[in-house]
PDB file of C-alpha atoms in Angstrom:
ATOM      1  CA  MET P  22       3.242 -24.397   4.570  1.00 97.00           C
ATOM      2  CA  HIS P  23       2.248 -23.795   8.211  1.00 98.00           C
ATOM      3  CA  LYS P  24       1.358 -25.890  11.017  1.00 98.00           C
ATOM      4  CA  THR P  25       1.638 -29.704  11.912  1.00 98.00           C
ATOM      5  CA  ALA P  26      -1.705 -31.407  12.392  1.00 98.00           C
ATOM      6  CA  GLY P  27      -1.735 -30.940  15.880  1.00 98.00           C
ATOM      7  CA  GLU P  28      -0.792 -27.466  15.857  1.00 98.00           C
ATOM      8  CA  ALA P  29      -3.821 -26.825  13.092  1.00 98.00           C
ATOM      9  CA  VAL P  30      -6.171 -28.699  15.335  1.00 98.00           C
ATOM     10  CA  GLN P  31      -5.272 -26.371  18.050  1.00 98.00           C
ATOM     11  CA  LEU P  32      -5.745 -23.322  15.986  1.00 98.00           C
ATOM     12  CA  VAL P  33      -8.950 -24.547  14.785  1.00 97.00           C
ATOM     13  CA  ARG P  34     -10.259 -25.114  18.576  1.00 97.00           C
ATOM     14  CA  GLU P  35      -9.707 -21.619  19.330  1.00 97.00           C
ATOM     15  CA  LEU P  36     -11.008 -20.385  16.216  1.00 96.00           C
ATOM     16  CA  ARG P  37     -14.317 -22.260  17.262  1.00 95.00           C
ATOM     17  CA  GLN P  38     -14.495 -20.518  20.422  1.00 94.00           C
ATOM     18  CA  LYS P  39     -14.380 -17.201  18.541  1.00 92.00           C
ATOM     19  CA  LEU P  40     -15.898 -17.923  15.396  1.00 90.00           C
ATOM     20  CA  ASP P  41     -18.836 -20.435  15.828  1.00 73.00           C
ATOM     21  CA  ARG P  42     -21.366 -17.708  15.430  1.00 77.00           C
ATOM     22  CA  ALA P  43     -19.801 -15.263  13.069  1.00 77.00           C
ATOM     23  CA  ALA P  44     -22.146 -13.723  10.655  1.00 85.00           C
ATOM     24  CA  ALA P  45     -19.787 -14.275   7.764  1.00 93.00           C
ATOM     25  CA  GLN P  46     -19.268 -17.510   5.987  1.00 94.00           C
ATOM     26  CA  VAL P  47     -15.496 -18.838   7.322  1.00 96.00           C
ATOM     27  CA  ALA P  48     -13.256 -21.371   5.919  1.00 97.00           C
ATOM     28  CA  VAL P  49      -9.604 -22.857   6.509  1.00 98.00           C
ATOM     29  CA  ALA P  50      -7.194 -24.372   4.292  1.00 98.00           C
ATOM     30  CA  PRO P  51      -4.408 -26.473   6.589  1.00 98.00           C
ATOM     31  CA  PRO P  52      -1.649 -28.288   4.886  1.00 98.00           C
ATOM     32  CA  PHE P  53      -2.810 -31.542   3.268  1.00 98.00           C
ATOM     33  CA  THR P  54      -1.221 -33.522   6.161  1.00 98.00           C
ATOM     34  CA  ALA P  55      -3.759 -31.846   8.569  1.00 98.00           C
ATOM     35  CA  LEU P  56      -6.985 -32.039   6.632  1.00 98.00           C
ATOM     36  CA  ALA P  57      -8.383 -35.256   8.528  1.00 98.00           C
ATOM     37  CA  ALA P  58      -7.591 -34.011  11.685  1.00 98.00           C
ATOM     38  CA  VAL P  59      -8.574 -30.306  11.184  1.00 98.00           C
ATOM     39  CA  LYS P  60     -12.204 -31.861   9.634  1.00 98.00           C
ATOM     40  CA  GLN P  61     -12.618 -34.019  12.799  1.00 98.00           C
ATOM     41  CA  ALA P  62     -11.892 -31.118  14.781  1.00 98.00           C
ATOM     42  CA  LEU P  63     -14.809 -28.979  12.980  1.00 97.00           C
ATOM     43  CA  GLN P  64     -17.458 -31.760  13.479  1.00 97.00           C
ATOM     44  CA  GLY P  65     -20.529 -29.659  14.484  1.00 94.00           C
ATOM     45  CA  SER P  66     -18.995 -26.213  13.359  1.00 94.00           C
ATOM     46  CA  ALA P  67     -20.196 -23.902  10.598  1.00 94.00           C
ATOM     47  CA  ILE P  68     -16.544 -23.649   9.466  1.00 96.00           C
ATOM     48  CA  GLN P  69     -16.106 -25.162   6.166  1.00 97.00           C
ATOM     49  CA  LEU P  70     -12.680 -27.030   5.116  1.00 98.00           C
ATOM     50  CA  PHE P  71     -10.724 -26.397   2.140  1.00 98.00           C
ATOM     51  CA  GLY P  72      -7.482 -27.613   0.190  1.00 98.00           C
ATOM     52  CA  GLN P  73      -4.848 -25.448  -0.785  1.00 98.00           C
ATOM     53  CA  ASN P  74      -4.634 -27.010  -4.025  1.00 98.00           C
ATOM     54  CA  CYS P  75      -5.623 -30.019  -6.192  1.00 98.00           C
ATOM     55  CA  HIS P  76      -4.524 -31.820  -9.489  1.00 98.00           C
ATOM     56  CA  HIS P  77      -6.382 -31.784 -12.651  1.00 98.00           C
ATOM     57  CA  GLU P  78      -6.431 -35.575 -12.850  1.00 98.00           C
ATOM     58  CA  LYS P  79      -8.206 -37.873 -10.841  1.00 98.00           C
ATOM     59  CA  GLN P  80      -5.759 -40.440 -10.375  1.00 98.00           C
ATOM     60  CA  GLY P  81      -2.437 -41.366 -11.939  1.00 98.00           C
ATOM     61  CA  ALA P  82       1.282 -41.242 -11.804  1.00 98.00           C
ATOM     62  CA  PHE P  83       1.489 -37.815 -10.640  1.00 98.00           C
ATOM     63  CA  THR P  84       3.812 -38.484  -7.511  1.00 98.00           C
ATOM     64  CA  GLY P  85       3.133 -35.911  -4.762  1.00 97.00           C
ATOM     65  CA  GLU P  86      -0.206 -34.689  -5.986  1.00 98.00           C
ATOM     66  CA  VAL P  87      -3.617 -34.586  -4.670  1.00 98.00           C
ATOM     67  CA  SER P  88      -6.865 -35.170  -6.715  1.00 98.00           C
ATOM     68  CA  ALA P  89      -9.898 -33.380  -6.264  1.00 98.00           C
ATOM     69  CA  PRO P  90     -11.926 -36.491  -5.361  1.00 98.00           C
ATOM     70  CA  MET P  91      -9.214 -36.968  -2.732  1.00 98.00           C
ATOM     71  CA  LEU P  92      -9.881 -33.578  -1.493  1.00 98.00           C
ATOM     72  CA  LYS P  93     -13.805 -34.370  -1.546  1.00 98.00           C
ATOM     73  CA  ASP P  94     -13.161 -38.094   0.448  1.00 98.00           C
ATOM     74  CA  ALA P  95     -11.062 -36.132   3.016  1.00 98.00           C
ATOM     75  CA  GLY P  96     -14.123 -33.857   3.877  1.00 98.00           C
ATOM     76  CA  CYS P  97     -13.343 -30.809   2.163  1.00 98.00           C
ATOM     77  CA  ASP P  98     -15.877 -28.366   0.934  1.00 98.00           C
ATOM     78  CA  GLY P  99     -13.537 -26.614  -1.739  1.00 98.00           C
ATOM     79  CA  VAL P 100     -10.177 -25.702  -2.807  1.00 99.00           C
ATOM     80  CA  ILE P 101      -7.782 -22.711  -3.513  1.00 98.00           C
ATOM     81  CA  LEU P 102      -6.297 -22.667  -6.856  1.00 98.00           C
ATOM     82  CA  GLY P 103      -4.008 -20.618  -8.980  1.00 98.00           C
ATOM     83  CA  HIS P 104      -2.803 -18.968  -5.566  1.00 97.00           C
ATOM     84  CA  SER P 105       0.180 -16.507  -6.608  1.00 94.00           C
ATOM     85  CA  GLU P 106       2.801 -18.938  -5.050  1.00 94.00           C
ATOM     86  CA  ARG P 107       2.035 -21.739  -7.004  1.00 96.00           C
ATOM     87  CA  ARG P 108       1.970 -19.406  -9.954  1.00 96.00           C
ATOM     88  CA  GLN P 109       5.471 -17.459  -8.944  1.00 93.00           C
ATOM     89  CA  LEU P 110       7.155 -20.478  -7.487  1.00 94.00           C
ATOM     90  CA  PHE P 111       6.013 -23.602  -9.062  1.00 96.00           C
ATOM     91  CA  GLY P 112       5.119 -22.466 -12.682  1.00 96.00           C
ATOM     92  CA  GLU P 113       1.083 -23.026 -12.709  1.00 97.00           C
ATOM     93  CA  THR P 114      -0.385 -21.484 -15.948  1.00 98.00           C
ATOM     94  CA  ASP P 115      -3.660 -19.986 -16.717  1.00 98.00           C
ATOM     95  CA  GLU P 116      -4.439 -22.993 -18.489  1.00 98.00           C
ATOM     96  CA  GLY P 117      -3.212 -25.354 -15.299  1.00 98.00           C
ATOM     97  CA  VAL P 118      -5.848 -23.592 -13.440  1.00 98.00           C
ATOM     98  CA  ALA P 119      -8.393 -23.705 -15.453  1.00 98.00           C
ATOM     99  CA  ARG P 120      -8.104 -27.611 -15.867  1.00 98.00           C
ATOM    100  CA  LYS P 121      -8.002 -27.929 -11.947  1.00 98.00           C
ATOM    101  CA  LEU P 122     -10.987 -25.616 -11.959  1.00 98.00           C
ATOM    102  CA  LYS P 123     -12.812 -27.802 -14.168  1.00 98.00           C
ATOM    103  CA  ALA P 124     -11.920 -30.843 -11.904  1.00 98.00           C
ATOM    104  CA  ALA P 125     -13.030 -29.221  -8.732  1.00 98.00           C
ATOM    105  CA  LEU P 126     -16.474 -28.395 -10.122  1.00 98.00           C
ATOM    106  CA  GLY P 127     -16.702 -31.922 -11.058  1.00 98.00           C
ATOM    107  CA  GLU P 128     -16.363 -33.018  -7.544  1.00 98.00           C
ATOM    108  CA  GLY P 129     -18.787 -30.605  -6.266  1.00 98.00           C
ATOM    109  CA  LEU P 130     -15.944 -28.423  -4.486  1.00 98.00           C
ATOM    110  CA  HIS P 131     -16.337 -24.661  -4.338  1.00 98.00           C
ATOM    111  CA  PRO P 132     -13.318 -23.298  -6.031  1.00 98.00           C
ATOM    112  CA  ILE P 133     -11.434 -19.964  -5.325  1.00 98.00           C
ATOM    113  CA  VAL P 134      -9.574 -18.910  -8.113  1.00 98.00           C
ATOM    114  CA  CYS P 135      -6.528 -16.316  -7.398  1.00 98.00           C
ATOM    115  CA  VAL P 136      -5.857 -13.627  -9.852  1.00 98.00           C
ATOM    116  CA  GLY P 137      -3.135 -10.843  -9.655  1.00 97.00           C
ATOM    117  CA  GLU P 138      -0.583  -8.815 -11.078  1.00 96.00           C
ATOM    118  CA  THR P 139       3.320  -8.529 -10.111  1.00 93.00           C
ATOM    119  CA  LEU P 140       4.853  -5.092  -8.871  1.00 90.00           C
ATOM    120  CA  GLN P 141       6.293  -4.895 -12.338  1.00 92.00           C
ATOM    121  CA  GLU P 142       3.144  -5.550 -14.160  1.00 94.00           C
ATOM    122  CA  ARG P 143       1.507  -2.915 -12.121  1.00 92.00           C
ATOM    123  CA  GLU P 144       4.020  -0.322 -12.659  1.00 91.00           C
ATOM    124  CA  ALA P 145       4.108  -1.222 -16.106  1.00 96.00           C
ATOM    125  CA  GLY P 146       0.287  -0.296 -16.276  1.00 96.00           C
ATOM    126  CA  ARG P 147      -0.646  -3.746 -17.040  1.00 97.00           C
ATOM    127  CA  THR P 148      -2.695  -4.757 -14.132  1.00 96.00           C
ATOM    128  CA  TRP P 149      -5.941  -5.167 -15.874  1.00 97.00           C
ATOM    129  CA  ASP P 150      -4.390  -7.004 -19.070  1.00 98.00           C
ATOM    130  CA  VAL P 151      -2.994  -9.438 -16.502  1.00 98.00           C
ATOM    131  CA  VAL P 152      -5.964  -9.827 -14.311  1.00 98.00           C
ATOM    132  CA  SER P 153      -8.564  -9.781 -16.984  1.00 98.00           C
ATOM    133  CA  ARG P 154      -6.112 -12.702 -19.097  1.00 98.00           C
ATOM    134  CA  GLN P 155      -6.383 -14.718 -15.958  1.00 98.00           C
ATOM    135  CA  VAL P 156     -10.163 -14.171 -15.160  1.00 98.00           C
ATOM    136  CA  ARG P 157     -10.847 -15.128 -18.606  1.00 98.00           C
ATOM    137  CA  ALA P 158      -8.670 -18.101 -18.879  1.00 98.00           C
ATOM    138  CA  ALA P 159     -10.107 -19.554 -15.917  1.00 97.00           C
ATOM    139  CA  VAL P 160     -13.657 -19.391 -16.949  1.00 96.00           C
ATOM    140  CA  ALA P 161     -13.381 -20.375 -20.591  1.00 96.00           C
ATOM    141  CA  GLY P 162     -15.839 -22.709 -21.682  1.00 95.00           C
ATOM    142  CA  LEU P 163     -18.038 -22.863 -18.388  1.00 96.00           C
ATOM    143  CA  ASP P 164     -21.678 -22.480 -18.838  1.00 94.00           C
ATOM    144  CA  THR P 165     -23.205 -19.170 -16.639  1.00 94.00           C
ATOM    145  CA  GLY P 166     -24.380 -21.788 -13.940  1.00 95.00           C
ATOM    146  CA  ALA P 167     -21.147 -23.089 -13.464  1.00 96.00           C
ATOM    147  CA  VAL P 168     -19.398 -19.637 -13.404  1.00 97.00           C
ATOM    148  CA  GLN P 169     -21.807 -18.897 -10.642  1.00 96.00           C
ATOM    149  CA  LYS P 170     -20.197 -21.480  -8.330  1.00 97.00           C
ATOM    150  CA  ILE P 171     -16.623 -20.144  -8.096  1.00 98.00           C
ATOM    151  CA  THR P 172     -15.264 -17.566  -5.668  1.00 98.00           C
ATOM    152  CA  ILE P 173     -12.474 -15.182  -7.310  1.00 98.00           C
ATOM    153  CA  ALA P 174      -9.596 -14.031  -5.142  1.00 98.00           C
ATOM    154  CA  TYR P 175      -8.057 -10.907  -6.404  1.00 97.00           C
ATOM    155  CA  GLU P 176      -4.267 -10.849  -4.915  1.00 95.00           C
ATOM    156  CA  PRO P 177      -1.924  -8.686  -5.876  1.00 94.00           C
ATOM    157  CA  VAL P 178       1.253 -10.524  -5.904  1.00 91.00           C
ATOM    158  CA  TRP P 179       3.154  -7.229  -4.718  1.00 88.00           C
ATOM    159  CA  ALA P 180       0.885  -7.284  -1.404  1.00 83.00           C
ATOM    160  CA  ILE P 181       1.337 -10.682  -0.363  1.00 76.00           C
ATOM    161  CA  GLY P 182       3.730 -11.347   2.551  1.00 70.00           C
ATOM    162  CA  THR P 183       5.662  -8.030   1.972  1.00 73.00           C
ATOM    163  CA  GLY P 184       3.202  -5.906   4.651  1.00 70.00           C
ATOM    164  CA  ARG P 185       1.862  -3.787   1.679  1.00 73.00           C
ATOM    165  CA  ASN P 186      -1.392  -4.016   0.866  1.00 71.00           C
ATOM    166  CA  ALA P 187      -3.539  -2.512  -2.048  1.00 85.00           C
ATOM    167  CA  THR P 188      -5.353   0.684  -0.702  1.00 92.00           C
ATOM    168  CA  ALA P 189      -9.086   0.397  -0.384  1.00 94.00           C
ATOM    169  CA  ALA P 190      -9.579   2.498  -3.793  1.00 95.00           C
ATOM    170  CA  GLN P 191      -6.912   0.010  -5.555  1.00 95.00           C
ATOM    171  CA  ALA P 192      -8.734  -2.961  -4.567  1.00 96.00           C
ATOM    172  CA  GLN P 193     -11.790  -1.649  -5.378  1.00 97.00           C
ATOM    173  CA  GLU P 194     -11.085  -0.378  -8.960  1.00 97.00           C
ATOM    174  CA  VAL P 195      -9.925  -3.812  -9.995  1.00 98.00           C
ATOM    175  CA  HIS P 196     -12.965  -5.707  -8.228  1.00 98.00           C
ATOM    176  CA  GLY P 197     -15.217  -3.381 -10.126  1.00 98.00           C
ATOM    177  CA  GLN P 198     -13.363  -4.129 -13.166  1.00 98.00           C
ATOM    178  CA  ILE P 199     -13.804  -8.131 -12.365  1.00 98.00           C
ATOM    179  CA  ARG P 200     -17.385  -7.641 -11.768  1.00 98.00           C
ATOM    180  CA  GLY P 201     -17.738  -5.895 -14.920  1.00 98.00           C
ATOM    181  CA  LEU P 202     -15.882  -8.800 -16.988  1.00 98.00           C
ATOM    182  CA  LEU P 203     -18.113 -11.444 -15.267  1.00 97.00           C
ATOM    183  CA  ARG P 204     -21.131  -9.324 -16.507  1.00 97.00           C
ATOM    184  CA  GLU P 205     -19.922  -9.236 -19.749  1.00 95.00           C
ATOM    185  CA  ILE P 206     -18.770 -13.021 -19.643  1.00 93.00           C
ATOM    186  CA  GLY P 207     -21.761 -14.810 -17.746  1.00 92.00           C
ATOM    187  CA  GLY P 208     -24.244 -11.975 -17.564  1.00 94.00           C
ATOM    188  CA  ALA P 209     -25.910 -10.236 -14.644  1.00 95.00           C
ATOM    189  CA  ALA P 210     -26.712 -13.622 -12.466  1.00 93.00           C
ATOM    190  CA  ALA P 211     -22.975 -14.673 -13.009  1.00 94.00           C
ATOM    191  CA  ALA P 212     -21.779 -11.107 -11.707  1.00 96.00           C
ATOM    192  CA  ASP P 213     -24.038 -10.751  -8.879  1.00 96.00           C
ATOM    193  CA  ALA P 214     -23.501 -14.519  -7.663  1.00 96.00           C
ATOM    194  CA  VAL P 215     -19.624 -14.594  -7.897  1.00 97.00           C
ATOM    195  CA  ARG P 216     -18.029 -13.537  -4.666  1.00 97.00           C
ATOM    196  CA  ILE P 217     -14.623 -11.346  -5.277  1.00 98.00           C
ATOM    197  CA  GLN P 218     -12.061 -11.768  -2.520  1.00 98.00           C
ATOM    198  CA  TYR P 219      -9.409  -9.374  -1.689  1.00 96.00           C
ATOM    199  CA  GLY P 220      -6.084 -11.127  -0.503  1.00 94.00           C
ATOM    200  CA  GLY P 221      -2.679  -9.387   0.129  1.00 88.00           C
ATOM    201  CA  SER P 222      -1.615  -8.384   3.543  1.00 88.00           C
ATOM    202  CA  VAL P 223      -5.182  -8.481   5.090  1.00 93.00           C
ATOM    203  CA  LYS P 224      -4.901  -7.550   8.762  1.00 94.00           C
ATOM    204  CA  PRO P 225      -7.195  -6.834  11.660  1.00 96.00           C
ATOM    205  CA  ASP P 226      -6.446  -2.501  11.193  1.00 95.00           C
ATOM    206  CA  ASN P 227      -7.262  -2.734   7.435  1.00 94.00           C
ATOM    207  CA  ALA P 228     -10.109  -5.626   6.861  1.00 96.00           C
ATOM    208  CA  ALA P 229     -13.106  -2.891   7.494  1.00 96.00           C
ATOM    209  CA  GLU P 230     -12.032  -0.620   5.125  1.00 96.00           C
ATOM    210  CA  LEU P 231     -11.189  -3.326   2.450  1.00 96.00           C
ATOM    211  CA  LEU P 232     -14.491  -5.048   3.386  1.00 96.00           C
ATOM    212  CA  GLY P 233     -16.361  -1.886   3.249  1.00 96.00           C
ATOM    213  CA  GLN P 234     -15.684  -1.499  -0.546  1.00 97.00           C
ATOM    214  CA  ALA P 235     -18.841  -2.230  -2.794  1.00 97.00           C
ATOM    215  CA  ASP P 236     -17.329  -5.077  -4.992  1.00 98.00           C
ATOM    216  CA  VAL P 237     -15.005  -6.458  -2.027  1.00 97.00           C
ATOM    217  CA  ASP P 238     -16.709  -9.572  -0.857  1.00 97.00           C
ATOM    218  CA  GLY P 239     -14.598 -11.074   1.490  1.00 97.00           C
ATOM    219  CA  ALA P 240     -11.086 -11.872   2.157  1.00 97.00           C
ATOM    220  CA  LEU P 241      -8.455 -14.606   1.446  1.00 97.00           C
ATOM    221  CA  VAL P 242      -6.374 -14.361   4.617  1.00 96.00           C
ATOM    222  CA  GLY P 243      -2.898 -15.471   4.636  1.00 93.00           C
ATOM    223  CA  GLY P 244      -0.685 -14.894   7.232  1.00 93.00           C
ATOM    224  CA  ALA P 245      -3.086 -13.357   9.909  1.00 95.00           C
ATOM    225  CA  SER P 246      -5.087 -16.607   9.790  1.00 96.00           C
ATOM    226  CA  LEU P 247      -2.246 -18.100  11.734  1.00 97.00           C
ATOM    227  CA  LYS P 248      -3.472 -16.350  14.725  1.00 97.00           C
ATOM    228  CA  ALA P 249      -6.751 -16.999  16.069  1.00 97.00           C
ATOM    229  CA  GLU P 250      -7.199 -13.230  17.647  1.00 97.00           C
ATOM    230  CA  ASP P 251      -6.186 -11.709  14.353  1.00 97.00           C
ATOM    231  CA  PHE P 252      -8.308 -13.921  12.140  1.00 97.00           C
ATOM    232  CA  ALA P 253     -11.497 -13.408  14.504  1.00 95.00           C
ATOM    233  CA  LYS P 254     -10.893  -9.897  14.368  1.00 96.00           C
ATOM    234  CA  ILE P 255     -10.794  -9.907  10.330  1.00 96.00           C
ATOM    235  CA  VAL P 256     -14.039 -11.991  10.420  1.00 95.00           C
ATOM    236  CA  GLU P 257     -15.740  -9.840  12.698  1.00 93.00           C
ATOM    237  CA  ALA P 258     -15.125  -6.863  10.348  1.00 93.00           C
ATOM    238  CA  ALA P 259     -16.948  -8.458   7.436  1.00 89.00           C
ATOM    239  CA  ARG P 260     -20.182  -7.969   9.054  1.00 76.00           C
TER     240      ARG P 260
END
C-alpha cells in the first residue's frame, strides 16, 4: 500500500530511464488505484504490469474486491497471489489461493504464487512441510501445461520487511526442493519452465549472491522497489 497514482507514475518514469534496456524480464505491481495511470506510463516499454491480488470470481457481490477480468481489462500482464501479507493479515488459505490461481490462468494472466514459512515454523523444523503443502495446494488439479505458466515466489515470512534475509544457501536449499517437487508433480518440463523467485529483504547488496544460486530464477522485490535506483541495481544483478 504505497504510492498514489501520480507518485507511481513518477517512479515508473524513473524506472524506464534505468531499465528499458534491461536483460531481465521486469514487472511492477502498483496498487489497484494506480494501475490505469501506470499502464499509460509504460506504453512502449518492455516493463510489464501486475496486480497485487485478485478475487476468484469473475464478478459478484464482493465489495472491495477486484477480479481477474478487471485486471486484464486494466492492462495487466499478471498478478501476485498468496503473498505472505495476504495469508498472515487477511486470512487467505491455500485453497483460496488455488482458486485465485485458476481464475488468473483462465484470463491469461501470469500468476506469481507466493509460498513461505513463518519464523516459528522454521525454528520448529517445519519449513519444507509448510512450503511443500502450499505448492501442492496451489497446483492441485492443474495439468502440466498450466503448471508451466506460473511463477513461484519463495518468501520466508521472517525475512519480509525485517531486514533479515535468508542466506543464499538457505534460499537455494528451499528453491531446489521446490524444483524437485515440481519435477515430481509435472515432470521435467514443468520443473524447467517454472521460474522460482526469492522474496524477502532483497537489496542491491545481496541481490547478486541470491540471484547467482542455481535454482533462484529471479526476485520478488518489496521495499527496495520503491526507490528506482535500488530496484535498478537489483535488476542489473540478474544479468
